């Protein structure tokens, strides 16, 4: 009986604490398609489950929209099911559309490194696998320099040279299935969201109150 209870407990924990284990394909909410303006820029970051990452960036002043998707690999037209195998090369990635007059790329890099553990290889607890690895993408040399300078400083001052984040040239972004978009906001009572996503968002808000759109939220 004790063995059975142990197996049941472990199984239940896996179901509750896995980004891969929860989604809702039957969500009928109609969402207005975001259309970037001519002034909008876009940055790409991967740091674990994209439900969490999307919610964090959308809370930042100057960010117009954050879209969940896949990037970093070579597989064409990846799907949630395919990247879940860890064999596509892609990571769960968020495209961050922002107004550069209100928030800088440097600040977004600060948000990225300040909202996850960049020393963890292939994962952010409780999600592990190459699809959950940490990647800071760059579109040009200036962005690459900003990322690399940030890593150098953080390695020196905080992480002792242990940062595992990849610095990668952006190639292509594949938008994830619609039921993943704004997942945390639409499913506040879902198990993983309550146990992992919301606490991670709240930790970020507590750490960087001056960057929030609604500081009293």
Tab-separated table of C-alpha atoms in Angstrom:
chain	number	residue	atom	x	y	z
A	1	UNK	CA	0.000	0.000	0.000
A	2	UNK	CA	2.868	2.417	0.835
A	3	UNK	CA	4.460	1.716	-2.552
A	4	UNK	CA	1.147	2.401	-4.295
A	5	UNK	CA	0.723	5.668	-2.425
A	6	UNK	CA	4.263	6.750	-3.363
A	7	UNK	CA	3.679	6.013	-7.035
A	8	UNK	CA	0.368	7.883	-6.938
A	9	UNK	CA	1.950	10.908	-5.245
A	10	UNK	CA	4.787	11.103	-7.769
A	11	UNK	CA	2.367	10.732	-10.674
A	12	UNK	CA	0.109	13.461	-9.316
A	13	UNK	CA	3.066	15.807	-8.818
A	14	UNK	CA	4.176	15.319	-12.408
A	15	UNK	CA	0.694	16.182	-13.655
A	16	UNK	CA	0.433	19.300	-11.522
A	17	UNK	CA	3.944	20.632	-12.058
A	18	UNK	CA	4.479	20.276	-15.780
A	19	UNK	CA	4.019	22.928	-18.413
A	20	UNK	CA	3.708	20.152	-20.987
A	21	UNK	CA	0.814	18.485	-19.202
A	22	UNK	CA	-1.780	21.218	-19.441
A	23	UNK	CA	-3.546	22.924	-22.291
A	24	UNK	CA	-7.052	23.634	-23.429
A	25	UNK	CA	-7.740	23.234	-27.129
A	26	UNK	CA	-11.421	23.983	-26.672
A	27	UNK	CA	-10.972	27.555	-25.464
A	28	UNK	CA	-13.492	29.547	-27.499
A	29	UNK	CA	-12.299	32.983	-26.421
A	30	UNK	CA	-11.962	35.295	-29.395
A	31	UNK	CA	-8.782	37.332	-29.261
A	32	UNK	CA	-8.125	40.400	-31.352
A	33	UNK	CA	-5.037	39.862	-33.476
A	34	UNK	CA	-2.198	42.141	-32.429
A	35	UNK	CA	-0.921	44.350	-35.232
A	36	UNK	CA	2.485	45.938	-34.591
A	37	UNK	CA	2.894	49.618	-35.467
A	38	UNK	CA	5.731	50.973	-37.579
A	39	UNK	CA	7.432	52.033	-34.366
A	40	UNK	CA	7.216	48.586	-32.766
A	41	UNK	CA	10.309	46.452	-32.362
A	42	UNK	CA	10.470	42.788	-31.397
A	43	UNK	CA	12.848	40.847	-29.174
A	44	UNK	CA	12.934	37.098	-28.565
A	45	UNK	CA	13.639	35.271	-25.312
A	46	UNK	CA	13.394	31.683	-24.041
A	47	UNK	CA	13.520	30.901	-20.325
A	48	UNK	CA	11.346	27.918	-19.508
A	49	UNK	CA	7.609	27.498	-19.955
A	50	UNK	CA	6.351	30.204	-22.297
A	51	UNK	CA	3.140	30.636	-20.319
A	52	UNK	CA	5.262	32.104	-17.521
A	53	UNK	CA	7.586	34.133	-19.748
A	54	UNK	CA	4.741	35.670	-21.744
A	55	UNK	CA	2.957	36.863	-18.603
A	56	UNK	CA	6.131	38.400	-17.180
A	57	UNK	CA	6.955	40.441	-20.265
A	58	UNK	CA	3.359	41.574	-20.710
A	59	UNK	CA	3.522	43.122	-17.243
A	60	UNK	CA	6.393	45.433	-18.279
A	61	UNK	CA	5.839	49.072	-19.227
A	62	UNK	CA	6.466	49.673	-22.917
A	63	UNK	CA	5.706	46.096	-23.952
A	64	UNK	CA	2.809	46.063	-26.395
A	65	UNK	CA	2.344	42.311	-26.721
A	66	UNK	CA	4.094	39.042	-25.956
A	67	UNK	CA	3.450	36.024	-28.179
A	68	UNK	CA	4.278	32.429	-27.282
A	69	UNK	CA	6.025	30.290	-29.866
A	70	UNK	CA	9.071	28.286	-30.848
A	71	UNK	CA	12.571	29.269	-31.981
A	72	UNK	CA	16.195	28.221	-31.816
A	73	UNK	CA	16.014	24.983	-33.789
A	74	UNK	CA	16.075	23.840	-37.396
A	75	UNK	CA	12.884	21.770	-37.577
A	76	UNK	CA	10.319	23.291	-39.926
A	77	UNK	CA	6.837	24.082	-38.607
A	78	UNK	CA	7.290	22.768	-35.062
A	79	UNK	CA	4.242	21.979	-32.960
A	80	UNK	CA	3.766	21.778	-29.194
A	81	UNK	CA	3.666	17.996	-29.414
A	82	UNK	CA	6.843	17.826	-31.487
A	83	UNK	CA	8.925	20.159	-29.367
A	84	UNK	CA	7.765	18.270	-26.293
A	85	UNK	CA	10.023	15.416	-27.397
A	86	UNK	CA	13.060	17.662	-26.997
A	87	UNK	CA	14.291	16.600	-30.431
A	88	UNK	CA	13.359	19.571	-32.639
A	89	UNK	CA	16.116	21.876	-31.419
A	90	UNK	CA	13.531	24.564	-30.674
A	91	UNK	CA	12.859	26.127	-27.296
A	92	UNK	CA	9.610	27.567	-26.008
A	93	UNK	CA	10.174	31.213	-26.935
A	94	UNK	CA	8.329	34.483	-26.500
A	95	UNK	CA	8.291	37.241	-29.107
A	96	UNK	CA	8.193	40.538	-27.213
A	97	UNK	CA	6.762	43.475	-29.172
A	98	UNK	CA	7.766	46.739	-27.586
A	99	UNK	CA	7.871	50.500	-28.032
A	100	UNK	CA	11.581	51.481	-27.957
A	101	UNK	CA	10.607	54.990	-26.812
A	102	UNK	CA	9.103	53.530	-23.644
A	103	UNK	CA	11.358	50.564	-22.910
A	104	UNK	CA	14.822	49.722	-24.203
A	105	UNK	CA	16.188	46.404	-25.398
A	106	UNK	CA	18.662	46.639	-22.532
A	107	UNK	CA	15.786	46.774	-20.044
A	108	UNK	CA	14.146	43.753	-21.668
A	109	UNK	CA	17.426	41.862	-21.245
A	110	UNK	CA	17.365	42.906	-17.590
A	111	UNK	CA	13.835	41.513	-17.303
A	112	UNK	CA	14.913	38.292	-18.987
A	113	UNK	CA	17.846	37.592	-16.672
A	114	UNK	CA	15.982	38.860	-13.622
A	115	UNK	CA	12.989	36.569	-14.060
A	116	UNK	CA	14.617	33.119	-14.272
A	117	UNK	CA	17.666	31.154	-13.189
A	118	UNK	CA	20.154	31.499	-16.078
A	119	UNK	CA	22.531	28.948	-14.560
A	120	UNK	CA	20.147	26.021	-15.023
A	121	UNK	CA	21.051	23.873	-18.013
A	122	UNK	CA	18.096	22.765	-20.152
A	123	UNK	CA	15.254	23.784	-17.917
A	124	UNK	CA	13.533	25.939	-15.343
A	125	UNK	CA	12.044	24.092	-12.417
A	126	UNK	CA	9.815	22.135	-12.684
A	127	UNK	CA	10.236	21.893	-16.492
A	128	UNK	CA	13.323	20.230	-17.911
A	129	UNK	CA	14.472	19.402	-21.430
A	130	UNK	CA	16.161	21.288	-24.262
A	131	UNK	CA	12.809	22.886	-25.134
A	132	UNK	CA	12.988	24.766	-21.812
A	133	UNK	CA	16.566	26.014	-22.093
A	134	UNK	CA	17.599	29.639	-21.630
A	135	UNK	CA	18.256	31.606	-24.835
A	136	UNK	CA	18.669	35.330	-25.460
A	137	UNK	CA	18.260	35.981	-29.173
A	138	UNK	CA	19.752	38.974	-30.962
A	139	UNK	CA	18.824	40.625	-34.253
A	140	UNK	CA	21.976	42.708	-34.711
A	141	UNK	CA	25.455	43.314	-33.307
A	142	UNK	CA	24.268	46.007	-30.915
A	143	UNK	CA	21.773	43.657	-29.273
A	144	UNK	CA	24.423	40.927	-29.094
A	145	UNK	CA	26.806	43.287	-27.315
A	146	UNK	CA	24.123	44.270	-24.797
A	147	UNK	CA	23.399	40.614	-24.003
A	148	UNK	CA	27.067	39.662	-23.737
A	149	UNK	CA	27.914	42.650	-21.514
A	150	UNK	CA	25.005	41.756	-19.238
A	151	UNK	CA	26.168	38.154	-18.980
A	152	UNK	CA	29.724	39.262	-18.246
A	153	UNK	CA	28.560	41.541	-15.443
A	154	UNK	CA	26.177	39.002	-13.920
A	155	UNK	CA	28.772	36.238	-14.102
A	156	UNK	CA	31.255	38.473	-12.332
A	157	UNK	CA	28.968	39.951	-9.687
A	158	UNK	CA	26.395	37.236	-8.993
A	159	UNK	CA	26.712	33.876	-10.728
A	160	UNK	CA	30.432	33.130	-10.619
A	161	UNK	CA	30.720	32.329	-14.307
A	162	UNK	CA	27.927	29.747	-14.223
A	163	UNK	CA	25.416	31.344	-16.612
A	164	UNK	CA	24.256	28.731	-19.140
A	165	UNK	CA	22.173	31.055	-21.333
A	166	UNK	CA	22.745	30.690	-25.064
A	167	UNK	CA	23.357	33.893	-27.033
A	168	UNK	CA	21.916	33.119	-30.419
A	169	UNK	CA	21.328	34.917	-33.702
A	170	UNK	CA	17.611	35.085	-34.358
A	171	UNK	CA	16.518	33.186	-37.462
A	172	UNK	CA	12.832	32.323	-37.372
A	173	UNK	CA	9.948	32.375	-34.933
A	174	UNK	CA	6.963	30.029	-35.164
A	175	UNK	CA	3.871	31.198	-33.317
A	176	UNK	CA	2.489	28.553	-30.971
A	177	UNK	CA	-1.020	27.185	-31.172
A	178	UNK	CA	-3.719	29.689	-30.236
A	179	UNK	CA	-4.681	27.925	-27.008
A	180	UNK	CA	-1.246	28.793	-25.591
A	181	UNK	CA	-1.605	32.538	-26.093
A	182	UNK	CA	-2.340	34.470	-22.875
A	183	UNK	CA	-2.669	31.093	-21.171
A	184	UNK	CA	-1.920	32.308	-17.663
A	185	UNK	CA	-4.335	35.231	-17.908
A	186	UNK	CA	-7.134	33.046	-19.281
A	187	UNK	CA	-6.592	30.128	-16.894
A	188	UNK	CA	-5.788	31.592	-13.452
A	189	UNK	CA	-7.179	28.571	-11.601
A	190	UNK	CA	-5.403	25.900	-13.636
A	191	UNK	CA	-3.059	23.719	-11.565
A	192	UNK	CA	0.285	24.595	-13.129
A	193	UNK	CA	-0.614	28.270	-13.414
A	194	UNK	CA	-1.523	28.499	-9.710
A	195	UNK	CA	1.489	26.494	-8.536
A	196	UNK	CA	4.208	27.766	-10.880
A	197	UNK	CA	3.287	30.579	-13.282
A	198	UNK	CA	1.615	33.045	-10.927
A	199	UNK	CA	4.234	32.656	-8.153
A	200	UNK	CA	6.979	33.235	-10.740
A	201	UNK	CA	5.211	36.364	-12.011
A	202	UNK	CA	4.719	37.655	-8.479
A	203	UNK	CA	8.401	37.141	-7.656
A	204	UNK	CA	9.296	39.217	-10.696
A	205	UNK	CA	6.841	41.978	-9.746
A	206	UNK	CA	8.263	42.146	-6.239
A	207	UNK	CA	11.807	42.329	-7.605
A	208	UNK	CA	11.162	44.988	-10.273
A	209	UNK	CA	8.180	47.131	-9.179
A	210	UNK	CA	9.451	50.143	-11.117
A	211	UNK	CA	9.166	48.309	-14.438
A	212	UNK	CA	5.502	47.348	-14.102
A	213	UNK	CA	2.617	48.757	-16.097
A	214	UNK	CA	0.430	48.720	-12.993
A	215	UNK	CA	2.562	49.043	-9.895
A	216	UNK	CA	-0.441	48.571	-7.638
A	217	UNK	CA	-1.495	45.322	-9.351
